[in-house]
PDB file of C-alpha atoms in Angstrom:
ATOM      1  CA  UNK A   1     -21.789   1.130  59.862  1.00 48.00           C
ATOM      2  CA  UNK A   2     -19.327  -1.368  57.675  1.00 67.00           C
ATOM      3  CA  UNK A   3     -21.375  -0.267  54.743  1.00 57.00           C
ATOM      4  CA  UNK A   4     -21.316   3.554  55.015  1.00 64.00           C
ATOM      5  CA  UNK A   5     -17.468   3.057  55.478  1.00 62.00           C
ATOM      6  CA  UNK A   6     -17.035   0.332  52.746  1.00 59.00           C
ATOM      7  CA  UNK A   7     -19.102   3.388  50.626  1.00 56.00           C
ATOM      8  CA  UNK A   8     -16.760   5.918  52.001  1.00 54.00           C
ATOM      9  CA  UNK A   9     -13.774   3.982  51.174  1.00 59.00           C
ATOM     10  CA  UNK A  10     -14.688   3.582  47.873  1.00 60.00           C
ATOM     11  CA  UNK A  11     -15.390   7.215  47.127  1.00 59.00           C
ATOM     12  CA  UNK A  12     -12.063   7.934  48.581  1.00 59.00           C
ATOM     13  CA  UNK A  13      -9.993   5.152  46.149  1.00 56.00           C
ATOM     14  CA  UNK A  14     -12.213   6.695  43.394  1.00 59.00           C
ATOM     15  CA  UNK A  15     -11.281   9.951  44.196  1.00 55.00           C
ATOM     16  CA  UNK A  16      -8.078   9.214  44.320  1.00 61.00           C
ATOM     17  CA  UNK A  17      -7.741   7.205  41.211  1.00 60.00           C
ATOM     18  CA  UNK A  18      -9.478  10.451  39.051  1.00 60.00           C
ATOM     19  CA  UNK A  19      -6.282  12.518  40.877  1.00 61.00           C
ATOM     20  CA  UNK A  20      -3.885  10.092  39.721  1.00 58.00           C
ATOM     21  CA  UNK A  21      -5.110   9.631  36.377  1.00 64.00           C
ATOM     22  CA  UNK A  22      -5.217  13.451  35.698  1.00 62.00           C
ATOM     23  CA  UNK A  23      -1.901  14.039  36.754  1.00 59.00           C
ATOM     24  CA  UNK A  24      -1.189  11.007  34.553  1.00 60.00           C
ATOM     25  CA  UNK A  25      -2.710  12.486  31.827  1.00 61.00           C
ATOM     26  CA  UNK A  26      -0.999  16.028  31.936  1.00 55.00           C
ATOM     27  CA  UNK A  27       2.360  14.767  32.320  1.00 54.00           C
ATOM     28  CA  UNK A  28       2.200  12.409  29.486  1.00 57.00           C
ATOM     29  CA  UNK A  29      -0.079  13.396  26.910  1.00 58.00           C
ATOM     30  CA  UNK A  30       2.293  16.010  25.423  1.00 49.00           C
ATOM     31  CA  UNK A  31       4.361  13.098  24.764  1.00 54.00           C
ATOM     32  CA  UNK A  32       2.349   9.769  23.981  1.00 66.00           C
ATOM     33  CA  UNK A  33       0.626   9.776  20.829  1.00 78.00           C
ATOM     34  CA  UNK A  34      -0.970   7.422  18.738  1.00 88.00           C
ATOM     35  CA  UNK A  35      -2.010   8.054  14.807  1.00 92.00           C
ATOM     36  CA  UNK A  36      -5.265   5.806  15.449  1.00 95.00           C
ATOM     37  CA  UNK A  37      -7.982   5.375  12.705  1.00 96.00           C
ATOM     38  CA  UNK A  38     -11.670   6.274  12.701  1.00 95.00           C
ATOM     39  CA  UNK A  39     -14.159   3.353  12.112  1.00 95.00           C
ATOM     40  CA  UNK A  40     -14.512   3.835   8.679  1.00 96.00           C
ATOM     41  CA  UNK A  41     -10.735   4.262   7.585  1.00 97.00           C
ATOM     42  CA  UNK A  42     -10.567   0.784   9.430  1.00 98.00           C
ATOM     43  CA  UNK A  43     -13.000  -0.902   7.121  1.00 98.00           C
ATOM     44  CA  UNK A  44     -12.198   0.594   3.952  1.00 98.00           C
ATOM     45  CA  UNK A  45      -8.455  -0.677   4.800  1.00 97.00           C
ATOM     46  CA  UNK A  46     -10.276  -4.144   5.298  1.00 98.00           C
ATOM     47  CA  UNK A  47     -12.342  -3.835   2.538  1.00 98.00           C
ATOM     48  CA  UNK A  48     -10.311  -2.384  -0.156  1.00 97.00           C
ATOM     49  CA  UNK A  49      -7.114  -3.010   0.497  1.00 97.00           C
ATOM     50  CA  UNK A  50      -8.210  -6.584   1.785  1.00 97.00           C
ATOM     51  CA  UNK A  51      -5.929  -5.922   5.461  1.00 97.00           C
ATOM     52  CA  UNK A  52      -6.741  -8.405   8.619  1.00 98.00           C
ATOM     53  CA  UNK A  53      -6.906  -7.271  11.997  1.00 98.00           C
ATOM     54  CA  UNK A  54      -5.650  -8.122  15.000  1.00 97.00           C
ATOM     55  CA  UNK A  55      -6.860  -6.042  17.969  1.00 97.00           C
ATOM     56  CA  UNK A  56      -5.110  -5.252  21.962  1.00 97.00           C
ATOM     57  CA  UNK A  57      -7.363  -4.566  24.568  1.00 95.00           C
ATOM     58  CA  UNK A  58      -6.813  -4.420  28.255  1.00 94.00           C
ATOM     59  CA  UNK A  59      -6.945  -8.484  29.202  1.00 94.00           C
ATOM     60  CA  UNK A  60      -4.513  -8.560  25.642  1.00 96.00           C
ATOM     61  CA  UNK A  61      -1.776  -6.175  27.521  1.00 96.00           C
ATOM     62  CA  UNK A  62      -2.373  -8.112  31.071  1.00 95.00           C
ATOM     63  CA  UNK A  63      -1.947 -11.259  29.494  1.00 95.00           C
ATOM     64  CA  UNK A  64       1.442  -9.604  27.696  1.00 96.00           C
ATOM     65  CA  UNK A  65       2.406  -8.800  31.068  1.00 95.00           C
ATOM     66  CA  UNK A  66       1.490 -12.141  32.940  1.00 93.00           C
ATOM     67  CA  UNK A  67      -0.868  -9.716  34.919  1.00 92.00           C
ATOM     68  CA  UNK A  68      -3.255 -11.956  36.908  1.00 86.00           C
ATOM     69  CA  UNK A  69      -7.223 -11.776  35.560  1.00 86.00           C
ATOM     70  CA  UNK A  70     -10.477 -13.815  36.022  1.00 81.00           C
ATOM     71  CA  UNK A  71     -10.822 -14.832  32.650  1.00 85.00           C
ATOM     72  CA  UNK A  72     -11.288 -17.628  29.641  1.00 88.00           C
ATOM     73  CA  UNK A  73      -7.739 -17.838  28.897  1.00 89.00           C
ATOM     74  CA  UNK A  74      -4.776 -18.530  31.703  1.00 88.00           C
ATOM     75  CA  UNK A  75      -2.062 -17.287  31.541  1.00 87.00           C
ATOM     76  CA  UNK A  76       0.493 -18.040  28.878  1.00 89.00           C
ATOM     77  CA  UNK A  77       4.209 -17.695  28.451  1.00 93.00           C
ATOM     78  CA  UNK A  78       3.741 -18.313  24.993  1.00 94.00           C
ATOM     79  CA  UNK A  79       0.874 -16.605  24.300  1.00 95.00           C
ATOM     80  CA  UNK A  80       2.245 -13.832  25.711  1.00 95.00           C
ATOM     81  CA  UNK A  81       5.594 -14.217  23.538  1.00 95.00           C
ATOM     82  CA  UNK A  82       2.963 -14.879  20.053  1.00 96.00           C
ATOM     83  CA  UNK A  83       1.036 -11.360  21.134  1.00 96.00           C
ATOM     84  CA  UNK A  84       4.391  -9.327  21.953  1.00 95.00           C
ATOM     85  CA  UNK A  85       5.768 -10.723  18.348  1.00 93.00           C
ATOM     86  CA  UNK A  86       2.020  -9.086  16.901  1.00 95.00           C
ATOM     87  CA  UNK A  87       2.343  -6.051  18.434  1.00 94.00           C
ATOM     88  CA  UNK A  88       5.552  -5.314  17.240  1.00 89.00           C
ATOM     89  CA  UNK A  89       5.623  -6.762  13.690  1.00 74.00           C
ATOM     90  CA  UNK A  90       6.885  -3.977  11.074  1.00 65.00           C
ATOM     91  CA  UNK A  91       7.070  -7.096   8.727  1.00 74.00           C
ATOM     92  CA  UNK A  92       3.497  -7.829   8.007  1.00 85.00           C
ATOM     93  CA  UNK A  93       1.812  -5.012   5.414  1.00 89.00           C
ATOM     94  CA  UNK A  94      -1.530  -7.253   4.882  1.00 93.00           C
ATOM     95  CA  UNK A  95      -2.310  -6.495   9.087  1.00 96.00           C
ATOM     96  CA  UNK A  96      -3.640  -3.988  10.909  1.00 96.00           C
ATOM     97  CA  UNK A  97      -3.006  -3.560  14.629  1.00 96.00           C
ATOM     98  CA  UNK A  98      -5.680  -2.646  16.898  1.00 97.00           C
ATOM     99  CA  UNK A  99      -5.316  -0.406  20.077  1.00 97.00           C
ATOM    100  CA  UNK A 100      -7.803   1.104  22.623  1.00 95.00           C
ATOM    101  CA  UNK A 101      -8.570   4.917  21.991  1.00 93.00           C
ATOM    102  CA  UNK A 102      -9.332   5.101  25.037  1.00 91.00           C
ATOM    103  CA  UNK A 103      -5.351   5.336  25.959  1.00 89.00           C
ATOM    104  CA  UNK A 104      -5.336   8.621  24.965  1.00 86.00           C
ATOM    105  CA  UNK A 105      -8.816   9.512  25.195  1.00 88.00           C
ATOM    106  CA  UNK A 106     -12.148   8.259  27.148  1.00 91.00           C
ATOM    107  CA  UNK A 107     -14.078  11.546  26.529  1.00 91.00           C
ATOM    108  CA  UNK A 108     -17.024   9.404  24.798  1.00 94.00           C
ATOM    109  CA  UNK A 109     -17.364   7.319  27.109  1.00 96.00           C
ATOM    110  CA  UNK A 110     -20.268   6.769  29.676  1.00 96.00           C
ATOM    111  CA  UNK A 111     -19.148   6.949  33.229  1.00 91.00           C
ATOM    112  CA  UNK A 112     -19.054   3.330  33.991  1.00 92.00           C
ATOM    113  CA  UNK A 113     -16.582   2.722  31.063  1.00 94.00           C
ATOM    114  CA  UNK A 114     -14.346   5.609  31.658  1.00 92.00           C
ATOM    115  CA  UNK A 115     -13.752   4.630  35.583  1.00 88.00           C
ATOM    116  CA  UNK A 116     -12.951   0.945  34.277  1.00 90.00           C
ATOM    117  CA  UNK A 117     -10.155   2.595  31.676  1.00 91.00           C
ATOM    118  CA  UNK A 118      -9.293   5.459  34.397  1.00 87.00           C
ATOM    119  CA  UNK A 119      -8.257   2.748  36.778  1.00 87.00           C
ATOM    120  CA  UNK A 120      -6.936   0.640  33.911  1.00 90.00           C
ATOM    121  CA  UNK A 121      -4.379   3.259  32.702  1.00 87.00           C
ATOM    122  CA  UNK A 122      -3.098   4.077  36.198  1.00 83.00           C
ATOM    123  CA  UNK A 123      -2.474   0.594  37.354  1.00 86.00           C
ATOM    124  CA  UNK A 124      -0.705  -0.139  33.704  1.00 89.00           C
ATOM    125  CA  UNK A 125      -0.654   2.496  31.645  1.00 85.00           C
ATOM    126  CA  UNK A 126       2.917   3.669  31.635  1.00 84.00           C
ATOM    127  CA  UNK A 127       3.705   0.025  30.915  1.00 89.00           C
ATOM    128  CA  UNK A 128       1.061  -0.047  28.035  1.00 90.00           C
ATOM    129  CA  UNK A 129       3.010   3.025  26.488  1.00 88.00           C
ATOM    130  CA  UNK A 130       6.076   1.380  26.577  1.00 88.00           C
ATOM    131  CA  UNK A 131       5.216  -1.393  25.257  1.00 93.00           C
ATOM    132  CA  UNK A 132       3.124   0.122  22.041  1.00 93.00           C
ATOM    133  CA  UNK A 133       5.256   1.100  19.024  1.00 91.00           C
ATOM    134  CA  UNK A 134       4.849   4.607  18.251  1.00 86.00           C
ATOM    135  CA  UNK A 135       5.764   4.945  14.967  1.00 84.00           C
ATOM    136  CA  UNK A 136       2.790   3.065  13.103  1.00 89.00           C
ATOM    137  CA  UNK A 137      -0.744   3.924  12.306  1.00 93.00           C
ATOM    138  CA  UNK A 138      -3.853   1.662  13.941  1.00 96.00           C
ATOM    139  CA  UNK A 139      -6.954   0.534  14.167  1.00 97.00           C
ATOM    140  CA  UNK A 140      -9.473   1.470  16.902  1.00 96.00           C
ATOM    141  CA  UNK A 141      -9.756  -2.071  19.029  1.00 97.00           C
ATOM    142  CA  UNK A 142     -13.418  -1.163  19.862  1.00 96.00           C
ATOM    143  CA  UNK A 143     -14.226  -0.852  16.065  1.00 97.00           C
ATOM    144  CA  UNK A 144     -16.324  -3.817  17.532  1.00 97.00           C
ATOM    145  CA  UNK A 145     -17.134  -2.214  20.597  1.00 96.00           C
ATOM    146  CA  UNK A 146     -19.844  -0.329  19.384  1.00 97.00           C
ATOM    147  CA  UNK A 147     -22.585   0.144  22.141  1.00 97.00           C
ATOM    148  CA  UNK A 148     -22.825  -0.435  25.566  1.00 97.00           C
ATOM    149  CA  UNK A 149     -19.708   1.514  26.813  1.00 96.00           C
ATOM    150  CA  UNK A 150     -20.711   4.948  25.376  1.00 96.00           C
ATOM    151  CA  UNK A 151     -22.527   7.872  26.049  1.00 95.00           C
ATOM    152  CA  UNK A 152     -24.160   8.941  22.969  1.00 95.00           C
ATOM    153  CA  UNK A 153     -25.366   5.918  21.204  1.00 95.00           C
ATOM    154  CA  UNK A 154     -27.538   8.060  18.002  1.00 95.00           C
ATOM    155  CA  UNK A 155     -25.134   6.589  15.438  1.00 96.00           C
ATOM    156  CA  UNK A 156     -24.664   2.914  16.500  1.00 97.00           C
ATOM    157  CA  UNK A 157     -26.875   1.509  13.681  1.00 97.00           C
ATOM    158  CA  UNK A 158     -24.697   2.857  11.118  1.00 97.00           C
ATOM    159  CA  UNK A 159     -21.914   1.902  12.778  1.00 97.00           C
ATOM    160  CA  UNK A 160     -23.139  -1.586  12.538  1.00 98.00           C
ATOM    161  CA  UNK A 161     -24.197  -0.881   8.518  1.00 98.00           C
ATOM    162  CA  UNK A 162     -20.800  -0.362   8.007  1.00 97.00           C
ATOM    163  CA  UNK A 163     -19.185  -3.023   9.843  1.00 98.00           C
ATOM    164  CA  UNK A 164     -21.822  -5.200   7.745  1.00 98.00           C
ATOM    165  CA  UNK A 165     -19.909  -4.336   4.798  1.00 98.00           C
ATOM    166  CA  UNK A 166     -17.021  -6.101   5.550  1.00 98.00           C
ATOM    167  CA  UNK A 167     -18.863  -9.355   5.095  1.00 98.00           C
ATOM    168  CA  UNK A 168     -20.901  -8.646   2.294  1.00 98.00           C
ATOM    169  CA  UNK A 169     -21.351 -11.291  -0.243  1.00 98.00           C
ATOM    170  CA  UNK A 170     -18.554 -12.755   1.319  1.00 98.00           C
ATOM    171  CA  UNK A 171     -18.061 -17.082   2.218  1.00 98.00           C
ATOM    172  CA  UNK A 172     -17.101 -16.179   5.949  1.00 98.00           C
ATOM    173  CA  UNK A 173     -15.472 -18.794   8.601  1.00 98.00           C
ATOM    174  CA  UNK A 174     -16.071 -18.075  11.697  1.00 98.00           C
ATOM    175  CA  UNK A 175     -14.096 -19.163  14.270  1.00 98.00           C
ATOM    176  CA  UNK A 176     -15.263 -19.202  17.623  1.00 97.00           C
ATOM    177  CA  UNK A 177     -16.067 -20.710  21.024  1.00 96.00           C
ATOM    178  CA  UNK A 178     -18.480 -23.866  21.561  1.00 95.00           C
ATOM    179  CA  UNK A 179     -21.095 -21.934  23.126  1.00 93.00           C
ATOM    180  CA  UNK A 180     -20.529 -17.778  21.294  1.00 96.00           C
ATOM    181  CA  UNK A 181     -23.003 -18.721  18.762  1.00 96.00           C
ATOM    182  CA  UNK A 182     -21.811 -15.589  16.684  1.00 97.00           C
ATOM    183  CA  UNK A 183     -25.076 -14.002  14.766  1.00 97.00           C
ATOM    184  CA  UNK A 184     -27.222 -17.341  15.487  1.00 96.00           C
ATOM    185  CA  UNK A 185     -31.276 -15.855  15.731  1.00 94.00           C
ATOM    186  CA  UNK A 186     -29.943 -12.663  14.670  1.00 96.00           C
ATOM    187  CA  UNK A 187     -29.298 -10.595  11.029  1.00 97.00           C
ATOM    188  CA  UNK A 188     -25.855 -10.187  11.870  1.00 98.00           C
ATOM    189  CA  UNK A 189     -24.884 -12.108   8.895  1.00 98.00           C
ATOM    190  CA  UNK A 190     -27.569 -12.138   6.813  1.00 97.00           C
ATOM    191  CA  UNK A 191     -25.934 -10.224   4.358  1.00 98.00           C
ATOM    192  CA  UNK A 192     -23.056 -13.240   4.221  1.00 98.00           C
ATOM    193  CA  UNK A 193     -22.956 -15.393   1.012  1.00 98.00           C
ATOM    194  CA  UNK A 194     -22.199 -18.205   2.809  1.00 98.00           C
ATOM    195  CA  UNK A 195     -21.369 -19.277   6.842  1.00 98.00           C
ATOM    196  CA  UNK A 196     -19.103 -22.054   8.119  1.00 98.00           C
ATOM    197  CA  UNK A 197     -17.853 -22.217  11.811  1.00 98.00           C
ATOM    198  CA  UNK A 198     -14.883 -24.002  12.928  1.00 98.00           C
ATOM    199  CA  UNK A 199     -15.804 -24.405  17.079  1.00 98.00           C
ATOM    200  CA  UNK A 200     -12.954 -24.070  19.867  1.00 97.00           C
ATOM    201  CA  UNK A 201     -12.962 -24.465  23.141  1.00 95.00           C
ATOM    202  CA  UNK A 202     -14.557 -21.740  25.430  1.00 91.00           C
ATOM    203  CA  UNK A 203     -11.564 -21.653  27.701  1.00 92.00           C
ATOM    204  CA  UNK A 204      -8.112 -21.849  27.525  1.00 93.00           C
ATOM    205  CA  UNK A 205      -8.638 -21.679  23.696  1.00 95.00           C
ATOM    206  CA  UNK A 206      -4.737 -21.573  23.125  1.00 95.00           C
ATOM    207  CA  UNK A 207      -4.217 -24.701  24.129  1.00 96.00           C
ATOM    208  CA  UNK A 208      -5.318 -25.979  21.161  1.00 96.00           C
ATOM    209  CA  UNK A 209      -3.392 -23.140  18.664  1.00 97.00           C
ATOM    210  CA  UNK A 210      -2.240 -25.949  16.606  1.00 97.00           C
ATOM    211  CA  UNK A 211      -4.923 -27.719  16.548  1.00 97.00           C
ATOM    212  CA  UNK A 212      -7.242 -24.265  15.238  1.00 98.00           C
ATOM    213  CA  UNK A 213      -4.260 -23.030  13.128  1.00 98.00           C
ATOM    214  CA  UNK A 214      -3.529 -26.559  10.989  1.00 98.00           C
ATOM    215  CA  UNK A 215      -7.909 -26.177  10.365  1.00 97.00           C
ATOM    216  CA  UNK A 216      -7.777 -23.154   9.722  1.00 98.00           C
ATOM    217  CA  UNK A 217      -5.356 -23.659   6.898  1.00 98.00           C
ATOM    218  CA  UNK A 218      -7.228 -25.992   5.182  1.00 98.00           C
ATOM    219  CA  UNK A 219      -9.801 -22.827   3.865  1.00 97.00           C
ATOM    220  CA  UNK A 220     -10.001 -21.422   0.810  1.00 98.00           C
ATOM    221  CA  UNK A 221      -8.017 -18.628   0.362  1.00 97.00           C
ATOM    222  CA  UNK A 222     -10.815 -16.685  -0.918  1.00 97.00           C
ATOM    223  CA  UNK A 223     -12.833 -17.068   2.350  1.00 98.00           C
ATOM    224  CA  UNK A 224     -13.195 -14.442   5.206  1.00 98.00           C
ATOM    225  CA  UNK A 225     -12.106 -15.289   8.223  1.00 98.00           C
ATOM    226  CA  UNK A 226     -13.989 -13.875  11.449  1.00 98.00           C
ATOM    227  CA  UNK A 227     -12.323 -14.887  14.630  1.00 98.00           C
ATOM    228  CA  UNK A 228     -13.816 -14.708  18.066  1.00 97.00           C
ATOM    229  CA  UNK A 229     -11.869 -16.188  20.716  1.00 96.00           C
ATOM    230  CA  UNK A 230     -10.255 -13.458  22.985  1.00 94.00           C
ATOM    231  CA  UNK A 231      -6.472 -13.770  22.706  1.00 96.00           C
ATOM    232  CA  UNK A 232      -6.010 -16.528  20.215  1.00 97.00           C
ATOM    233  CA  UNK A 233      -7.522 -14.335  17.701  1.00 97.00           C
ATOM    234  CA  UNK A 234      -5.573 -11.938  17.846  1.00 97.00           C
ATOM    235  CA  UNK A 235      -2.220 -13.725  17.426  1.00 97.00           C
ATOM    236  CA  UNK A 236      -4.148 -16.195  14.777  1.00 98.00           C
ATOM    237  CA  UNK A 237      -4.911 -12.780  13.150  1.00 97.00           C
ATOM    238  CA  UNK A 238      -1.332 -12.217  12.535  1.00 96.00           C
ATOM    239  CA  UNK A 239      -0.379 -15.643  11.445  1.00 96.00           C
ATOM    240  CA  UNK A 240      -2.836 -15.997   8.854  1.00 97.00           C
ATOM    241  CA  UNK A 241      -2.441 -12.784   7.557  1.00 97.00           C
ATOM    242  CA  UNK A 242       1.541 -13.640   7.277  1.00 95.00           C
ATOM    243  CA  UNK A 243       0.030 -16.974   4.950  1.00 96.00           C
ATOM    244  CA  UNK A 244      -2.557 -14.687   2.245  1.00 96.00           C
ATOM    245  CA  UNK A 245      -5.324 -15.492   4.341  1.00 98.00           C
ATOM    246  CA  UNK A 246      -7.967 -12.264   5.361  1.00 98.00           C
ATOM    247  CA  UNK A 247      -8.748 -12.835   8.831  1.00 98.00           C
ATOM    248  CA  UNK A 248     -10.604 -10.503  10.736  1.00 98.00           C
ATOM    249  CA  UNK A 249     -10.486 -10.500  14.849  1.00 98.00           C
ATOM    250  CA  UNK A 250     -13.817  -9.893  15.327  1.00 97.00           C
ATOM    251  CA  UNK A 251     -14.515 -10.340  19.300  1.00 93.00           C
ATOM    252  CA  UNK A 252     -17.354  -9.401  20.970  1.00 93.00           C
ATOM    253  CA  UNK A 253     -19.425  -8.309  18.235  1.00 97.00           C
ATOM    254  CA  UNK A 254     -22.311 -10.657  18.271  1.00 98.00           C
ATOM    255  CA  UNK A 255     -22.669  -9.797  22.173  1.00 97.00           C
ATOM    256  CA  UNK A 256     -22.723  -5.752  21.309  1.00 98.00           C
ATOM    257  CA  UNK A 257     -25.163  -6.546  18.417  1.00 98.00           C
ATOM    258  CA  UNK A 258     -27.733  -8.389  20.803  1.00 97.00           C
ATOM    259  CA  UNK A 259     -27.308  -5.717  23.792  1.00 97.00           C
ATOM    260  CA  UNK A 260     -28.174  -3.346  21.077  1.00 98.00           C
ATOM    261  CA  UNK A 261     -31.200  -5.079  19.934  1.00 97.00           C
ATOM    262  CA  UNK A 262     -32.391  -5.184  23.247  1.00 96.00           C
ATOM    263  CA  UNK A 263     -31.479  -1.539  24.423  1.00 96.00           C
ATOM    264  CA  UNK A 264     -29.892  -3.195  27.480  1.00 96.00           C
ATOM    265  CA  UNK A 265     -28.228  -0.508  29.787  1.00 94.00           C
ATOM    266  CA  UNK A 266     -25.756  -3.416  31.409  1.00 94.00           C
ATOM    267  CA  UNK A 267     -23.952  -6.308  30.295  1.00 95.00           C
ATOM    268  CA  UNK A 268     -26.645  -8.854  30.594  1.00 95.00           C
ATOM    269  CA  UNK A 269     -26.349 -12.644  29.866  1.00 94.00           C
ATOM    270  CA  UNK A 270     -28.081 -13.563  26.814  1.00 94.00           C
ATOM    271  CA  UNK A 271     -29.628 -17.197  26.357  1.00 92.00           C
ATOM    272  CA  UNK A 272     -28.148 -19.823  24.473  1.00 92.00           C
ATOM    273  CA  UNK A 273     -24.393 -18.091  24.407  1.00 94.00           C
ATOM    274  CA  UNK A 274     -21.750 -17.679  25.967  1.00 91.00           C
ATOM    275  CA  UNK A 275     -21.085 -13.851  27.536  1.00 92.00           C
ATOM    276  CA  UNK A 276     -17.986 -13.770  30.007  1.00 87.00           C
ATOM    277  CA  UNK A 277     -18.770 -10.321  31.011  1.00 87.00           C
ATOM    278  CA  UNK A 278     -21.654 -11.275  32.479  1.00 85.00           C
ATOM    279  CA  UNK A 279     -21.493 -14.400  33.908  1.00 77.00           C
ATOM    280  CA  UNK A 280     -21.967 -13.184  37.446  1.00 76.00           C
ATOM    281  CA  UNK A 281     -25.334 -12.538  36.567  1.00 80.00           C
ATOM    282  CA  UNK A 282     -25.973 -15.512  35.477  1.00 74.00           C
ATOM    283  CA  UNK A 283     -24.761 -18.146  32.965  1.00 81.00           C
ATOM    284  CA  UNK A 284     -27.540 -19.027  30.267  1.00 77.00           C
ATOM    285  CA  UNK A 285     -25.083 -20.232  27.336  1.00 82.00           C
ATOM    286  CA  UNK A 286     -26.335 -23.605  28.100  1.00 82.00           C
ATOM    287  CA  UNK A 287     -30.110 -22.696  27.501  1.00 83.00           C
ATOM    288  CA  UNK A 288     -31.213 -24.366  23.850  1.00 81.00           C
ATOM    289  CA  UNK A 289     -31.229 -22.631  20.869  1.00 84.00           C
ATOM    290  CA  UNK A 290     -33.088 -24.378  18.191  1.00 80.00           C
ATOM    291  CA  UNK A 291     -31.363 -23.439  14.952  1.00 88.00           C
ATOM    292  CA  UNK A 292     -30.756 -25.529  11.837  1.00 92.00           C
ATOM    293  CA  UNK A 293     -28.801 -23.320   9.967  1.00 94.00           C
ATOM    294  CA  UNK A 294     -26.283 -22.978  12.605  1.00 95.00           C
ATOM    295  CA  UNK A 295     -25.886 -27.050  12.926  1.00 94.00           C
ATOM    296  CA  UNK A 296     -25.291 -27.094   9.016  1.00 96.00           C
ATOM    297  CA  UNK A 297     -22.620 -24.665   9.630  1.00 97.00           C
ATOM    298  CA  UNK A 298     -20.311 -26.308  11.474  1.00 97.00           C
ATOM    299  CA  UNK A 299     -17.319 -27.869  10.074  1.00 97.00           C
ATOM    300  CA  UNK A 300     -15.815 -29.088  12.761  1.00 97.00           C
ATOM    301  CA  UNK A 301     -15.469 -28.873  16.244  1.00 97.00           C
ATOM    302  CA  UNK A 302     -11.977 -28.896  18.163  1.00 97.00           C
ATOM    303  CA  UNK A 303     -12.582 -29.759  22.128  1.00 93.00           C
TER     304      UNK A 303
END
């Protein structure tokens, strides 16, 4: 009996969340607009005109608002301060800002994704629009998002091909997490010219900002730098940007890449790294990977 009602009560907060969101929607969509970019206006930006980007998601505007979430980063005062100061920089032509489409439309979404974002928006979307600008053109932050949250998924290969681009015959740093492993026994970066990887903690990455920053620094110029560690990224998007340096906030992209491989229809751990959205499944980051190329690629790691 507890489960039919615990099933009852859900279809009831469900139904009532798809009420509340459409009311949400009508009363506000005549007035919140966004001038967001397609895909490939966001690379051709990065690739021509040589902009970084820094992207918002949802855990990005909870951590803004000191919103409680079960996640890799606490918490921050600072952090929240840094991503409020990269949200609203009008200062910084080299950087493009990324924000979900999905806050003004979720109608390519599959159904899990779109309940997740429905719920989203009508918990904090009022404070979401308030807090965005509205007078400056973005990027898409799921430019990196490129698989498992949508419906039709016929033109996710060249979507990848031209997020590939970016990269191409480029010396990349990537900076990421001790265990993320970005594009290790994959062709993810295959088309590179060269790899390094400066490694950070997993969790509570901004902890060591200074540390990652004052490394970071020490780069050519000339290199590309790929960033995957949630929050940080984004505000270390904006910083070295501010400095001449290209760096790209690159997130989950690896994860997407091997859930496409795979034609997984869930978030599924995958051995040898790190995947947060999955780690009630089961954690298998710690399973070896055997791969030379990736131990020559590390410059240094920051614990």
């Amino acid at each position: 009996m507890s489960v039919i009602l615990k099933k009852v009560k859900n279809k009831i907060k469900n139904y009532m969340i798809l009420l509340y969101y459409n009311f949400f929607k009508i009363k506000y969509n005549k007035i919140v607009h966004y001038d967001i970019l397609d895909d490939k206006e966001v690379i051709n930006e990065i690739i021509y005109k040589n902009k970084s980007l820094a992207r918002f998601g949802d855990g990005e505007f909870k951590w803004i608002m000191h919103i409680k979430q079960n996640s890799f980063q606490k918490d921050d005062f600072m952090l929240s301060n840094k991503l409020k100061e990269c949200l609203y920089c009008n200062n910084n032509p080299n950087l493009l800002i990324g924000i979900p489409r999905a806050l003004i439309n979720i109608d390519d979404y599959n159904k899990y994704a779109k309940n997740i974002w429905k719920k989203f928006i009508c918990s904090y979307g009022m404070k979401c629009y308030d807090l965005i600008p509205k007078n400056k053109i973005y990027a898409d932050t799921n430019i990196t998002r490129f698989y498992m949250d949508y419906k039709d998924k016929s033109n996710v290969k060249n979507r990848i091909d031209n997020l590939k681009l970016i990269w191409e015959n480029r010396d990349i740093v990537i900076v990421e997490g001790l265990k993320t492993k970005m594009g290790v026994n994959n062709d993810l970066f295959n088309n590179a010219k060269s790899i390094h990887r400066l490694l950070v903690p997993n969790k509570d990455a901004f902890d060591k900002y200074n540390d990652i920053y004052n490394e970071v620094i020490k780069q050519n110029k000339k290199n590309l730098i790929l960033l995957s560690i949630g929050p940080t990224a984004t505000v270390l998007a904006n910083d070295l940007s501010k400095i001449g340096f290209q760096a790209i906030d690159i997130g989950h992209i690896d994860v997407e890449y091997e859930w496409y491989l795979t034609n997984a229809k869930k978030k599924i751990p995958i051995k040898g790294k790190y995947v947060n959205e999955a780690i009630k499944i089961g954690d298998y980051s710690n399973y070896p990977i055997e791969n030379d190329e990736y131990n020559k690629s590390i410059i240094r790691v920051i614990r």
